[in-house]
Amino acid sequence: MSKPSLSLAVCDYDRTKALFDGRVGIEGCDINPIIIEPEEAFHRAFRDQDFDITEISISSHTMTTARGDNPYVAIPAFVSRVFRHSGIYIRTDRGIKTPADLKGKTVGIPEYQITANVWIRGILQEEYGLDPASILWRRGGTEQPGRNERSPIQLPPDIEIKQIPADRSLSMMLESGEIDAVFSARAPSCLSRGAPNVARMFPNFREVEADYFRRTGIFPMMHMIGIRKSLVEQHPWLPVSVYKAFIEAQRIAMQQVQDIGQLWVSLPWSVAEYEATVALMGKDYWSYGVAENYHALDTLTRYSFEQHLSSRKVAVEELFAPSVLDLSRI
């Protein structure tokens, strides 16, 4: 019997690189790897199911799982994780000194459903009392006009969300003062250009995020890996094979990042940074697995329901192929 030939679409992270260069294969499969930016992967996955194995948004996957129309089943390989206090960009001339000052302000977002913004809204509500309904939301591309939601959403009438003009981007509007803030996974270019009156809500975001981790134990996950459901029905062994490959690729990357004999990252003190991270977060700080990340995943699925993205509170286990919930041990 011939091996299935499958497309694999994922960003070229250090923790996925071994899947692209052939050091790690997926047992039982011939793989056609495609290096792709996450936003494009999500758009193509949730609109047209273009890929067999693909990086997916945890937020969008949670929404579609709640509706029962999720085209992919996931494995708990969290290829993207980012603390998101750094993703809040403000006008400094609008009296915004604390997150509570965002009440009543006009805030730009690339999509309401993106995982980064689910985390940001959840954290601001839980830790600072900022109700998402108290913000006037404006949606559009961070740098390019015309972006909309990748998967349909239905928000209650007390959430005001409007599309920005077709010829404008969020970065343009933040720089010009047409909006008061932007919540985004990517920094708007007006910040890097040093536009007047544009700054992060938390300029000391590293300290704030480290404190958040000490108190909550959460290192927010953004993306994981999805496998087309029809393929899993045809090849029930596939989720475990894919998961094992991503675990091995990550193991190689983590071994390299702590190697001081030769630096694998173009930073002079990358090993010292690794050691400082381990001191704060523990050696398995970028953990894969459901049990290892249950609290964070449960928090995210709760945020999705509370923010009216998911039609119900999704149980963490529903997001994943049952076969990957507990791998065999030797």
GROMACS .gro file of C-alpha atoms in nm:
model
  330
    1MET     CA    1   0.000   0.000   0.000
    2SER     CA    2   0.142   0.339  -0.096
    3LYS     CA    3   0.195   0.608   0.163
    4PRO     CA    4  -0.048   0.901   0.162
    5SER     CA    5   0.106   1.213   0.009
    6LEU     CA    6   0.007   1.507   0.227
    7SER     CA    7   0.059   1.884   0.223
    8LEU     CA    8   0.206   2.043   0.537
    9ALA     CA    9   0.163   2.420   0.570
   10VAL     CA   10   0.335   2.587   0.865
   11CYS     CA   11   0.560   2.881   0.941
   12ASP     CA   12   0.936   2.828   0.934
   13TYR     CA   13   0.998   2.844   1.309
   14ASP     CA   14   1.309   2.698   1.471
   15ARG     CA   15   1.075   2.435   1.623
   16THR     CA   16   0.940   2.330   1.280
   17LYS     CA   17   1.255   2.367   1.072
   18ALA     CA   18   1.351   1.999   1.101
   19LEU     CA   19   1.026   1.908   0.926
   20PHE     CA   20   1.126   2.120   0.627
   21ASP     CA   21   1.490   2.018   0.593
   22GLY     CA   22   1.422   1.644   0.621
   23ARG     CA   23   1.576   1.575   0.961
   24VAL     CA   24   1.230   1.473   1.084
   25GLY     CA   25   0.966   1.293   0.881
   26ILE     CA   26   0.609   1.192   0.956
   27GLU     CA   27   0.593   0.815   0.980
   28GLY     CA   28   0.370   0.652   0.722
   29CYS     CA   29   0.350   0.962   0.502
   30ASP     CA   30   0.516   1.141   0.214
   31ILE     CA   31   0.509   1.509   0.298
   32ASN     CA   32   0.502   1.814   0.073
   33PRO     CA   33   0.609   2.094   0.311
   34ILE     CA   34   0.496   2.450   0.240
   35ILE     CA   35   0.647   2.744   0.431
   36ILE     CA   36   0.366   2.992   0.488
   37GLU     CA   37   0.283   3.292   0.702
   38PRO     CA   38   0.023   3.207   0.970
   39GLU     CA   39  -0.237   3.461   0.854
   40GLU     CA   40  -0.239   3.311   0.505
   41ALA     CA   41  -0.253   2.957   0.641
   42PHE     CA   42  -0.553   3.043   0.860
   43HIS     CA   43  -0.739   3.221   0.583
   44ARG     CA   44  -0.691   2.934   0.339
   45ALA     CA   45  -0.756   2.664   0.600
   46PHE     CA   46  -1.082   2.799   0.740
   47ARG     CA   47  -1.219   2.930   0.410
   48ASP     CA   48  -1.122   2.654   0.166
   49GLN     CA   49  -0.942   2.377   0.360
   50ASP     CA   50  -0.646   2.406   0.123
   51PHE     CA   51  -0.403   2.196   0.327
   52ASP     CA   52  -0.398   1.846   0.473
   53ILE     CA   53  -0.189   1.940   0.779
   54THR     CA   54  -0.171   2.306   0.870
   55GLU     CA   55  -0.100   2.562   1.137
   56ILE     CA   56  -0.435   2.683   1.271
   57SER     CA   57  -0.565   2.954   1.500
   58ILE     CA   58  -0.671   2.812   1.836
   59SER     CA   59  -0.947   3.073   1.862
   60SER     CA   60  -1.099   2.996   1.522
   61HIS     CA   61  -1.071   2.622   1.586
   62THR     CA   62  -1.251   2.664   1.919
   63MET     CA   63  -1.532   2.858   1.749
   64THR     CA   64  -1.581   2.605   1.472
   65THR     CA   65  -1.562   2.315   1.719
   66ALA     CA   66  -1.842   2.475   1.924
   67ARG     CA   67  -2.054   2.502   1.608
   68GLY     CA   68  -1.974   2.148   1.500
   69ASP     CA   69  -1.835   2.254   1.161
   70ASN     CA   70  -1.462   2.240   1.233
   71PRO     CA   71  -1.282   2.117   0.919
   72TYR     CA   72  -0.973   2.014   1.114
   73VAL     CA   73  -0.897   1.810   1.423
   74ALA     CA   74  -0.601   1.935   1.626
   75ILE     CA   75  -0.290   1.801   1.790
   76PRO     CA   76  -0.145   1.984   2.094
   77ALA     CA   77   0.175   2.103   1.924
   78PHE     CA   78   0.163   2.474   2.012
   79VAL     CA   79   0.398   2.608   1.749
   80SER     CA   80   0.324   2.972   1.839
   81ARG     CA   81   0.306   3.109   2.193
   82VAL     CA   82   0.337   3.477   2.284
   83PHE     CA   83   0.261   3.686   2.590
   84ARG     CA   84   0.020   3.952   2.466
   85HIS     CA   85   0.049   4.252   2.700
   86SER     CA   86   0.292   4.375   2.434
   87GLY     CA   87   0.018   4.374   2.169
   88ILE     CA   88  -0.171   4.683   2.291
   89TYR     CA   89  -0.078   5.003   2.105
   90ILE     CA   90  -0.219   5.340   2.205
   91ARG     CA   91  -0.228   5.708   2.125
   92THR     CA   92  -0.043   5.884   2.406
   93ASP     CA   93  -0.250   6.202   2.361
   94ARG     CA   94  -0.585   6.045   2.459
   95GLY     CA   95  -0.544   6.025   2.836
   96ILE     CA   96  -0.482   5.648   2.831
   97LYS     CA   97  -0.266   5.577   3.134
   98THR     CA   98  -0.406   5.241   3.245
   99PRO     CA   99  -0.611   4.972   3.068
  100ALA     CA  100  -0.923   5.100   3.243
  101ASP     CA  101  -0.883   5.424   3.045
  102LEU     CA  102  -0.966   5.233   2.724
  103LYS     CA  103  -1.332   5.237   2.827
  104GLY     CA  104  -1.529   5.425   2.564
  105LYS     CA  105  -1.231   5.446   2.330
  106THR     CA  106  -1.217   5.344   1.964
  107VAL     CA  107  -0.988   5.043   1.922
  108GLY     CA  108  -0.871   4.889   1.597
  109ILE     CA  109  -0.841   4.512   1.551
  110PRO     CA  110  -0.743   4.305   1.247
  111GLU     CA  111  -1.011   4.049   1.343
  112TYR     CA  112  -1.222   4.015   1.654
  113GLN     CA  113  -1.162   3.639   1.662
  114ILE     CA  114  -0.782   3.624   1.641
  115THR     CA  115  -0.632   3.438   1.934
  116ALA     CA  116  -0.409   3.729   2.038
  117ASN     CA  117  -0.714   3.951   2.085
  118VAL     CA  118  -0.909   3.685   2.272
  119TRP     CA  119  -0.622   3.670   2.521
  120ILE     CA  120  -0.588   4.051   2.539
  121ARG     CA  121  -0.960   4.108   2.600
  122GLY     CA  122  -0.976   3.825   2.855
  123ILE     CA  123  -0.674   3.949   3.048
  124LEU     CA  124  -0.793   4.312   3.046
  125GLN     CA  125  -1.136   4.210   3.171
  126GLU     CA  126  -1.010   3.973   3.443
  127GLU     CA  127  -0.718   4.181   3.567
  128TYR     CA  128  -0.829   4.538   3.497
  129GLY     CA  129  -1.210   4.521   3.487
  130LEU     CA  130  -1.234   4.637   3.124
  131ASP     CA  131  -1.559   4.511   2.969
  132PRO     CA  132  -1.519   4.446   2.593
  133ALA     CA  133  -1.867   4.593   2.542
  134SER     CA  134  -1.737   4.929   2.667
  135ILE     CA  135  -1.504   4.962   2.365
  136LEU     CA  136  -1.592   5.078   2.012
  137TRP     CA  137  -1.426   4.820   1.786
  138ARG     CA  138  -1.298   4.899   1.436
  139ARG     CA  139  -1.187   4.612   1.214
  140GLY     CA  140  -0.944   4.608   0.922
  141GLY     CA  141  -0.595   4.510   0.811
  142THR     CA  142  -0.308   4.623   1.029
  143GLU     CA  143  -0.104   4.724   0.723
  144GLN     CA  144  -0.323   4.640   0.423
  145PRO     CA  145  -0.684   4.754   0.373
  146GLY     CA  146  -0.969   4.510   0.336
  147ARG     CA  147  -0.920   4.243   0.603
  148ASN     CA  148  -1.229   4.076   0.750
  149GLU     CA  149  -1.307   3.776   0.972
  150ARG     CA  150  -1.170   3.446   0.841
  151SER     CA  151  -1.460   3.250   0.993
  152PRO     CA  152  -1.811   3.392   1.049
  153ILE     CA  153  -1.884   3.542   1.391
  154GLN     CA  154  -2.210   3.656   1.547
  155LEU     CA  155  -2.175   3.907   1.830
  156PRO     CA  156  -2.451   4.043   2.053
  157PRO     CA  157  -2.587   4.392   1.977
  158ASP     CA  158  -2.406   4.551   2.274
  159ILE     CA  159  -2.071   4.482   2.102
  160GLU     CA  160  -2.013   4.757   1.845
  161ILE     CA  161  -1.782   4.647   1.566
  162LYS     CA  162  -1.755   4.830   1.234
  163GLN     CA  163  -1.536   4.783   0.930
  164ILE     CA  164  -1.287   5.064   0.866
  165PRO     CA  165  -1.290   5.239   0.527
  166ALA     CA  166  -1.175   5.025   0.236
  167ASP     CA  167  -0.876   5.251   0.165
  168ARG     CA  168  -0.743   5.262   0.524
  169SER     CA  169  -0.532   5.039   0.747
  170LEU     CA  170  -0.519   5.032   1.126
  171SER     CA  171  -0.161   5.159   1.126
  172MET     CA  172  -0.265   5.459   0.915
  173MET     CA  173  -0.559   5.536   1.142
  174LEU     CA  174  -0.359   5.503   1.464
  175GLU     CA  175  -0.091   5.735   1.328
  176SER     CA  176  -0.345   5.992   1.210
  177GLY     CA  177  -0.543   5.977   1.534
  178GLU     CA  178  -0.863   5.840   1.375
  179ILE     CA  179  -0.860   5.561   1.636
  180ASP     CA  180  -0.733   5.562   1.993
  181ALA     CA  181  -0.562   5.223   2.010
  182VAL     CA  182  -0.490   4.899   1.826
  183PHE     CA  183  -0.491   4.543   1.960
  184SER     CA  184  -0.281   4.334   1.724
  185ALA     CA  185  -0.050   4.032   1.710
  186ARG     CA  186   0.179   4.231   1.482
  187ALA     CA  187   0.315   4.571   1.579
  188PRO     CA  188   0.176   4.842   1.351
  189SER     CA  189   0.444   4.993   1.130
  190CYS     CA  190   0.372   5.342   1.263
  191LEU     CA  191   0.525   5.231   1.595
  192SER     CA  192   0.852   5.113   1.440
  193ARG     CA  193   0.870   5.433   1.235
  194GLY     CA  194   0.852   5.635   1.554
  195ALA     CA  195   0.525   5.810   1.469
  196PRO     CA  196   0.439   6.086   1.720
  197ASN     CA  197   0.199   5.997   2.002
  198VAL     CA  198   0.208   5.621   1.932
  199ALA     CA  199   0.337   5.381   2.197
  200ARG     CA  200   0.271   5.052   2.371
  201MET     CA  201   0.019   5.045   2.654
  202PHE     CA  202   0.286   4.861   2.854
  203PRO     CA  203   0.631   4.993   2.755
  204ASN     CA  204   0.777   4.762   3.023
  205PHE     CA  205   0.585   4.468   2.879
  206ARG     CA  206   0.852   4.213   2.966
  207GLU     CA  207   0.820   4.289   3.338
  208VAL     CA  208   0.441   4.292   3.319
  209GLU     CA  209   0.429   3.963   3.129
  210ALA     CA  210   0.678   3.794   3.364
  211ASP     CA  211   0.461   3.900   3.658
  212TYR     CA  212   0.154   3.763   3.479
  213PHE     CA  213   0.326   3.428   3.436
  214ARG     CA  214   0.436   3.413   3.801
  215ARG     CA  215   0.077   3.470   3.914
  216THR     CA  216  -0.109   3.256   3.661
  217GLY     CA  217   0.137   3.000   3.525
  218ILE     CA  218   0.003   3.079   3.175
  219PHE     CA  219   0.224   3.120   2.869
  220PRO     CA  220  -0.049   3.196   2.613
  221MET     CA  221  -0.065   2.966   2.313
  222MET     CA  222  -0.170   3.115   1.979
  223HIS     CA  223  -0.147   2.844   1.712
  224MET     CA  224  -0.147   2.468   1.697
  225ILE     CA  225  -0.156   2.206   1.423
  226GLY     CA  226  -0.472   2.088   1.251
  227ILE     CA  227  -0.523   1.776   1.037
  228ARG     CA  228  -0.807   1.755   0.789
  229LYS     CA  229  -1.088   1.559   0.958
  230SER     CA  230  -1.163   1.353   0.648
  231LEU     CA  231  -0.802   1.231   0.648
  232VAL     CA  232  -0.817   1.130   1.013
  233GLU     CA  233  -1.133   0.932   0.943
  234GLN     CA  234  -0.948   0.755   0.662
  235HIS     CA  235  -0.619   0.713   0.855
  236PRO     CA  236  -0.691   0.695   1.231
  237TRP     CA  237  -0.318   0.656   1.305
  238LEU     CA  238  -0.232   0.993   1.148
  239PRO     CA  239  -0.273   1.230   1.448
  240VAL     CA  240  -0.020   1.042   1.660
  241SER     CA  241   0.228   1.020   1.373
  242VAL     CA  242   0.203   1.394   1.308
  243TYR     CA  243   0.223   1.479   1.677
  244LYS     CA  244   0.534   1.265   1.729
  245ALA     CA  245   0.704   1.443   1.438
  246PHE     CA  246   0.631   1.788   1.581
  247ILE     CA  247   0.756   1.679   1.924
  248GLU     CA  248   1.083   1.559   1.771
  249ALA     CA  249   1.129   1.876   1.565
  250GLN     CA  250   1.079   2.085   1.877
  251ARG     CA  251   1.322   1.868   2.075
  252ILE     CA  252   1.593   1.942   1.819
  253ALA     CA  253   1.525   2.317   1.835
  254MET     CA  254   1.533   2.326   2.215
  255GLN     CA  255   1.858   2.134   2.218
  256GLN     CA  256   2.013   2.388   1.982
  257VAL     CA  257   1.894   2.700   2.165
  258GLN     CA  258   2.089   2.598   2.476
  259ASP     CA  259   2.408   2.508   2.287
  260ILE     CA  260   2.681   2.759   2.377
  261GLY     CA  261   2.944   2.585   2.165
  262GLN     CA  262   2.799   2.753   1.857
  263LEU     CA  263   2.503   2.990   1.861
  264TRP     CA  264   2.204   2.878   1.654
  265VAL     CA  265   2.024   3.211   1.703
  266SER     CA  266   2.173   3.540   1.581
  267LEU     CA  267   2.187   3.696   1.928
  268PRO     CA  268   2.509   3.716   2.131
  269TRP     CA  269   2.352   3.615   2.462
  270SER     CA  270   2.084   3.376   2.343
  271VAL     CA  271   2.203   3.104   2.582
  272ALA     CA  272   2.192   3.345   2.876
  273GLU     CA  273   1.838   3.439   2.770
  274TYR     CA  274   1.744   3.071   2.759
  275GLU     CA  275   1.883   3.018   3.109
  276ALA     CA  276   1.695   3.322   3.242
  277THR     CA  277   1.373   3.193   3.086
  278VAL     CA  278   1.421   2.849   3.244
  279ALA     CA  279   1.484   3.013   3.582
  280LEU     CA  280   1.149   3.193   3.557
  281MET     CA  281   0.930   2.942   3.371
  282GLY     CA  282   1.091   2.601   3.416
  283LYS     CA  283   1.280   2.381   3.171
  284ASP     CA  284   0.968   2.273   2.980
  285TYR     CA  285   0.849   2.631   2.934
  286TRP     CA  286   0.732   2.567   2.574
  287SER     CA  287   0.543   2.250   2.653
  288TYR     CA  288   0.333   2.055   2.409
  289GLY     CA  289   0.050   1.831   2.527
  290VAL     CA  290  -0.302   1.869   2.663
  291ALA     CA  291  -0.248   1.776   3.028
  292GLU     CA  292   0.061   1.997   3.046
  293ASN     CA  293  -0.137   2.298   2.922
  294TYR     CA  294  -0.485   2.225   3.052
  295HIS     CA  295  -0.523   2.539   3.265
  296ALA     CA  296  -0.421   2.772   2.981
  297LEU     CA  297  -0.640   2.593   2.728
  298ASP     CA  298  -0.939   2.595   2.964
  299THR     CA  299  -0.886   2.967   3.023
  300LEU     CA  300  -0.880   3.036   2.649
  301THR     CA  301  -1.194   2.832   2.574
  302ARG     CA  302  -1.368   3.015   2.861
  303TYR     CA  303  -1.262   3.352   2.719
  304SER     CA  304  -1.395   3.248   2.378
  305PHE     CA  305  -1.737   3.169   2.527
  306GLU     CA  306  -1.747   3.479   2.749
  307GLN     CA  307  -1.661   3.697   2.449
  308HIS     CA  308  -1.950   3.549   2.247
  309LEU     CA  309  -1.724   3.388   1.988
  310SER     CA  310  -1.803   3.027   2.084
  311SER     CA  311  -2.168   2.936   2.108
  312ARG     CA  312  -2.090   2.725   2.415
  313LYS     CA  313  -1.801   2.655   2.651
  314VAL     CA  314  -1.594   2.398   2.464
  315ALA     CA  315  -1.431   2.128   2.673
  316VAL     CA  316  -1.055   2.126   2.618
  317GLU     CA  317  -1.054   1.762   2.509
  318GLU     CA  318  -1.299   1.836   2.225
  319LEU     CA  319  -1.034   2.036   2.041
  320PHE     CA  320  -0.802   1.740   1.989
  321ALA     CA  321  -0.788   1.398   1.832
  322PRO     CA  322  -0.856   1.152   2.119
  323SER     CA  323  -0.549   0.948   2.028
  324VAL     CA  324  -0.309   1.231   2.122
  325LEU     CA  325  -0.451   1.298   2.468
  326ASP     CA  326  -0.224   1.038   2.624
  327LEU     CA  327   0.066   0.901   2.422
  328SER     CA  328   0.214   0.564   2.508
  329ARG     CA  329   0.524   0.557   2.726
  330ILE     CA  330   0.822   0.321   2.714
   0.00000   0.00000   0.00000
